[in-house]
Short mmCIF file of C-alpha atoms in Angstrom, two decimals:
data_model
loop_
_atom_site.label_atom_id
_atom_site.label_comp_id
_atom_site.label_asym_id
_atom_site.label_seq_id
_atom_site.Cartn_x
_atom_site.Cartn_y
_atom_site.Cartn_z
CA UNK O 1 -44.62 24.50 61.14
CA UNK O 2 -45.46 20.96 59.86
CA UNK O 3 -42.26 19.44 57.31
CA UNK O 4 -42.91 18.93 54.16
CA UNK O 5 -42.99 15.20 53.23
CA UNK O 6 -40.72 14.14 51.02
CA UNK O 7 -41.81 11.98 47.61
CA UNK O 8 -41.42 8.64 47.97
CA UNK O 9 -38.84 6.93 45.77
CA UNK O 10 -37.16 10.89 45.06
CA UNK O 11 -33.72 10.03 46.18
CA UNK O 12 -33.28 6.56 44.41
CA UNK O 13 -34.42 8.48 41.09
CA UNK O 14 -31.81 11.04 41.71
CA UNK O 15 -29.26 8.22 42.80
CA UNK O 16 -30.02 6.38 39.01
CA UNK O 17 -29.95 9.02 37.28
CA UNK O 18 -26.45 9.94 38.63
CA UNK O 19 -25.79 6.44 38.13
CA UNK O 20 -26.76 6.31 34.51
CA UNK O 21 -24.41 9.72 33.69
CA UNK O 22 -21.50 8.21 35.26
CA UNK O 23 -21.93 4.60 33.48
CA UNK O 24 -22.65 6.58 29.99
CA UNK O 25 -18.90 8.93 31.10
CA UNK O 26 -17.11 5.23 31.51
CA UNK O 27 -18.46 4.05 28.14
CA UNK O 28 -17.77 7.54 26.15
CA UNK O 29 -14.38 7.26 28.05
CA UNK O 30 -13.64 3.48 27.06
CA UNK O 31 -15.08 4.41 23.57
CA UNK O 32 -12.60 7.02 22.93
CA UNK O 33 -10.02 4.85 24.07
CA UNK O 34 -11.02 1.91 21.81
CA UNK O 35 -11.22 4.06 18.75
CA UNK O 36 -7.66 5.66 19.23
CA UNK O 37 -5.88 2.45 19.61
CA UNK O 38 -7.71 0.62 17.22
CA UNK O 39 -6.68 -0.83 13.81
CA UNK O 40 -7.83 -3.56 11.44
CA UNK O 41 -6.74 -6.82 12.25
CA UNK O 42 -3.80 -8.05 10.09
CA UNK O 43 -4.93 -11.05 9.28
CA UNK O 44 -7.73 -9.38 7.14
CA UNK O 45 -5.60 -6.70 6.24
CA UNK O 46 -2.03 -7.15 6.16
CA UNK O 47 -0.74 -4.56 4.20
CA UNK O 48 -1.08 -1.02 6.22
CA UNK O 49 0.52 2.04 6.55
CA UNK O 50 -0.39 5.60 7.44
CA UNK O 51 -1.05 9.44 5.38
CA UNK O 52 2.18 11.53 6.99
CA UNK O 53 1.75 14.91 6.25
CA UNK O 54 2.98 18.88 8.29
CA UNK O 55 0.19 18.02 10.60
CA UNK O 56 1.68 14.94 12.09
CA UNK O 57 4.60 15.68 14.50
CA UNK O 58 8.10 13.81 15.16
CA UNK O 59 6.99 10.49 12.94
CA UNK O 60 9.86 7.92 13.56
CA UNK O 61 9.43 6.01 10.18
CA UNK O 62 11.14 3.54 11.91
CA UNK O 63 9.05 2.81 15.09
CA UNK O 64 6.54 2.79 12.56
CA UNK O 65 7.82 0.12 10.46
CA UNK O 66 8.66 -1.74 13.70
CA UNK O 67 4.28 -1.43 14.49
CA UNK O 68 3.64 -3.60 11.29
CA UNK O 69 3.24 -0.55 8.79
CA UNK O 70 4.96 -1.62 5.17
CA UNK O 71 4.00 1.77 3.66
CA UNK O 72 3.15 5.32 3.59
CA UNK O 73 1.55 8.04 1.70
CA UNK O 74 3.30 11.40 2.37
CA UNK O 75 1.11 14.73 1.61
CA UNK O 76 3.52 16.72 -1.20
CA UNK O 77 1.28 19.53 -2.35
CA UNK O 78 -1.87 21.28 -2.19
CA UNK O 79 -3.35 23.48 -5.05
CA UNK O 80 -1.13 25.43 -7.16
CA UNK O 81 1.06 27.24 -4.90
CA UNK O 82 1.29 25.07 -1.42
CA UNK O 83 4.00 22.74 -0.50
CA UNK O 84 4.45 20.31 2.25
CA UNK O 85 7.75 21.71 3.68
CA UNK O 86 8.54 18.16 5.20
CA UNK O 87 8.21 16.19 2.32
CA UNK O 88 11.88 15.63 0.86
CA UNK O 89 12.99 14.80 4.43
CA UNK O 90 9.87 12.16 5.47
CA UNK O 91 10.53 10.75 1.59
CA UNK O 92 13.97 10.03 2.62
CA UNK O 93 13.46 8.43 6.20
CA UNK O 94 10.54 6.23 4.98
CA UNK O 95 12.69 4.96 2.45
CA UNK O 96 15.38 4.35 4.99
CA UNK O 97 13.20 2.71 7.20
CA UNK O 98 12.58 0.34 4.16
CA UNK O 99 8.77 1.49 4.35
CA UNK O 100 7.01 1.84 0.58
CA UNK O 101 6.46 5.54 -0.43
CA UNK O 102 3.15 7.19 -2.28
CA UNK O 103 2.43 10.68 -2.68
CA UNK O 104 -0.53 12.85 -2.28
CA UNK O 105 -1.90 15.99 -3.77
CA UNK O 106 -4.66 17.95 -2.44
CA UNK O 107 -7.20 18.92 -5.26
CA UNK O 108 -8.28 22.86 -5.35
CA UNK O 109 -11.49 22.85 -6.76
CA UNK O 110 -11.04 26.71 -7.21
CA UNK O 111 -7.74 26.58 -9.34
CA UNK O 112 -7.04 25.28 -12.98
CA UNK O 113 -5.09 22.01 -13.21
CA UNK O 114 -2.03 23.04 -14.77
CA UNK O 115 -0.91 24.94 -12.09
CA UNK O 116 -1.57 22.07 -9.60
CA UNK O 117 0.39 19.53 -11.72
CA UNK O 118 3.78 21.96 -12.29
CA UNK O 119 3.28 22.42 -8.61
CA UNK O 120 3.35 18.24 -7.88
CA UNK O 121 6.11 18.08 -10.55
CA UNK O 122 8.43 20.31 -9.04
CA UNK O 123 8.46 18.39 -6.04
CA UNK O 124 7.74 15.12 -6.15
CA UNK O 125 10.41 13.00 -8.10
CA UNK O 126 10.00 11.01 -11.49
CA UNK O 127 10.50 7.91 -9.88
CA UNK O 128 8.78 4.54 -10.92
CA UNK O 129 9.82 3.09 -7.39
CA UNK O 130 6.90 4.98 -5.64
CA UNK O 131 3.57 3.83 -5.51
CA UNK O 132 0.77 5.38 -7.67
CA UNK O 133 -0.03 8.76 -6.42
CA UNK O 134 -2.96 9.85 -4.83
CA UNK O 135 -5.13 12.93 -5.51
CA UNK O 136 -7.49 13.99 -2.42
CA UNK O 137 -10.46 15.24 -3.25
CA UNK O 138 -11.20 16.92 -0.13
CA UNK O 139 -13.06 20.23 -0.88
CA UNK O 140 -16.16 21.30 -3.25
CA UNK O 141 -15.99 24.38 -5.41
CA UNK O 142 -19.04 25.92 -2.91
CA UNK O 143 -15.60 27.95 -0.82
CA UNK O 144 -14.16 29.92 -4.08
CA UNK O 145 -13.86 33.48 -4.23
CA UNK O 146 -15.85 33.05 -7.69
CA UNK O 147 -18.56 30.62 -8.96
CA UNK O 148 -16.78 26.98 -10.77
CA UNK O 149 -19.73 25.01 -12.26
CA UNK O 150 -19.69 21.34 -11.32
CA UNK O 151 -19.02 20.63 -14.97
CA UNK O 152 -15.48 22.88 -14.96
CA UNK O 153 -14.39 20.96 -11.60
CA UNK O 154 -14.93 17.43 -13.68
CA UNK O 155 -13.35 19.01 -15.82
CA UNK O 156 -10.50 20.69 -14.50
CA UNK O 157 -9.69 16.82 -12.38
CA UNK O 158 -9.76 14.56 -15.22
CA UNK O 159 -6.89 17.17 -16.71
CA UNK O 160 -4.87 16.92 -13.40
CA UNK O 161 -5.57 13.29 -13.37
CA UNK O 162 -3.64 12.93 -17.06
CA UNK O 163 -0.74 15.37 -16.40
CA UNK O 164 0.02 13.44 -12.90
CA UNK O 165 -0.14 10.26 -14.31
CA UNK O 166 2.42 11.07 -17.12
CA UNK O 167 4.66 12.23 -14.65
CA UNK O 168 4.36 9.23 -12.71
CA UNK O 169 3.62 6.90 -15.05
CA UNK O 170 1.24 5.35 -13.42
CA UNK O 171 -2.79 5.30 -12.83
CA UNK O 172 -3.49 7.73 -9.65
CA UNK O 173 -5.63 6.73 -7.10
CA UNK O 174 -8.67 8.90 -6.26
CA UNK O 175 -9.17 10.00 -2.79
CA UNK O 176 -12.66 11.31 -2.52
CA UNK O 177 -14.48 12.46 0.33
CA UNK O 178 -17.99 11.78 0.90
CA UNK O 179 -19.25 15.39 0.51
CA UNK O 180 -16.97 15.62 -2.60
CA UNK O 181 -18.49 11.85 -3.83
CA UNK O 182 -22.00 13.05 -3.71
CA UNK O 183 -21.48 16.69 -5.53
CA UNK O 184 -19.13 15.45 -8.62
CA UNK O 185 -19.22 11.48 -8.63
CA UNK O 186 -15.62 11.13 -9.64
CA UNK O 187 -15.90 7.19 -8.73
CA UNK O 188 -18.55 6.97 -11.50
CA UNK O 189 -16.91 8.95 -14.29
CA UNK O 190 -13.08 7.70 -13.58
CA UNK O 191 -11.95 4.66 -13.16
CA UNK O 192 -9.40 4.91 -11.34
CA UNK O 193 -8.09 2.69 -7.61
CA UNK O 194 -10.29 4.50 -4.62
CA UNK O 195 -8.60 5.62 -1.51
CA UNK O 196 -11.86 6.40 1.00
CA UNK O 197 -12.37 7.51 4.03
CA UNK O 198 -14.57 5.91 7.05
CA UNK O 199 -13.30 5.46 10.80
CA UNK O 200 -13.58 1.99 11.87
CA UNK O 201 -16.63 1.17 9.69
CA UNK O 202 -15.32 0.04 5.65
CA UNK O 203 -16.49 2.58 3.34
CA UNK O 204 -19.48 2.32 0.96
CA UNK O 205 -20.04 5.55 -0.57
CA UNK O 206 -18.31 5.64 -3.80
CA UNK O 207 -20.75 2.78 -5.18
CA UNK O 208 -17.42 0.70 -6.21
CA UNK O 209 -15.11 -1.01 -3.81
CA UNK O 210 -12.34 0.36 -1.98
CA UNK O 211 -8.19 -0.10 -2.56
CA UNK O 212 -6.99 2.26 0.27
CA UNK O 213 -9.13 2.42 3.19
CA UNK O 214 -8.67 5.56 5.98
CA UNK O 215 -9.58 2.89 8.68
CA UNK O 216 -8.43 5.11 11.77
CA UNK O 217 -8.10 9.11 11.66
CA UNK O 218 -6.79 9.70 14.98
CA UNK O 219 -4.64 6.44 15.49
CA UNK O 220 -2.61 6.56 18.46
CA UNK O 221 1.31 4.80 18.40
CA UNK O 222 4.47 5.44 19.39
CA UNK O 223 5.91 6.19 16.13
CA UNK O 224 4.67 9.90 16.37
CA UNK O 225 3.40 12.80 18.90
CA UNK O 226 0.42 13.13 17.60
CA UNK O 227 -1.75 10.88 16.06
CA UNK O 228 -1.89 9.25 12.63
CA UNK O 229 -4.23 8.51 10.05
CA UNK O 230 -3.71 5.05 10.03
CA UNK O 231 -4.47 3.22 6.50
CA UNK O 232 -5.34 -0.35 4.61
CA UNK O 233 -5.02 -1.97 1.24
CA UNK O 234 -7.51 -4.23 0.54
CA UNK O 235 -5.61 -7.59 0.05
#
């Protein structure tokens, strides 16, 4: 029986094609690499810190300060009933550590702002040495167990926004996500410091510049087991 011929040129496609997935496997590889060790350059940026909440495990506030961070934002409470259980005890060794200390409450679209303020009150201190705090605006009313117009979640934020700020005494900074941005435009109706989000790339979406940039979600150091959400203030 006469054997088949083989196409000419066959085995150098298959060679560059197998060439071409491993040099695309380096890249992803060096990529992913790139992007967890990276930061803004502190020249253009030199005041940064990082968002320390239950997620983040074993954070030495003091390794951290030693990597150039001056300050962080600690996560305190979430809706009207959650509580970050490490809060009081991260407040205390980033003050220790000499590191600058802001606090941040999660927004619940689904629940009426009084409840979410007496639950921020009750554990974050009065305290005029803290920076402003920071509400996240994280979540859109689409996940409640019942319908909350668009108007009633404006709503419901600008009340949270007052009660925090006359606890703190301060103006809060507003910490919307894009998806959040688009559905209630809380940068166009408050005017209020922005704290957005956008990994290695500066942030655009609010229409108005920045004051706290999320530069780095996943930033890898030494100062903690897993990684950090590594921030900026625009100087």
């Amino acid at each position: 029986m006469a054997r088949r011929k083989k196409k000419p040129g066959s085995g150098w496609l298959l060679k560059l094609v197998l060439l071409a997935a491993v040099i695309a496997g380096v890249a992803a590889i060096w990529l992913w690499n790139e992007k967890r060790n990276w930061r803004p350059d502190e020249d253009t940026y030199p005041d940064q810190g990082a968002l320390i909440g239950e997620e983040d495990e074993n954070v030495d506030f003091e390794v951290l300060a030693g990597l150039g961070a001056s300050f962080v934002y600690l996560e305190a409470s979430k809706g009207a009933r959650d509580k970050d259980a490490g809060f009081s005890d991260n407040l205390a060794a980033a003050r220790e550590a000499g590191l600058e200390v802001g606090t941040v409450h999660e927004f619940d679209p689904c629940e009426r702002a009084d409840g979410q303020s007496a639950n921020y009150v009750t554990i974050v201190p009065r305290d005029e040495q803290l920076l402003p705090p920071a509400i996240r605006l994280a979540r859109t009313a689409d996940e409640c167990p019942t319908r909350v117009s668009d108007a009633a979640v404006q709503s419901e934020l600008l009340t949270l926004v007052n009660q925090i700020e006359a606890h703190a005494g301060a103006p809060v900074v507003l910490a919307p996500s894009r998806d959040f941005e688009e559905r209630y435009r809380p940068a166009a109706r408050l005017e209020r410091a922005l704290w957005l989000e956008g990994d290695m790339d500066e942030p655009g979406y609010a229409g108005r510049p920045w004051t706290v940039w999320t530069a780095n979600a996943a930033h890898t150091t030494q100062a903690a087991d897993t990684p950090l959400r590594w921030l900026v203030v625009r100087p």
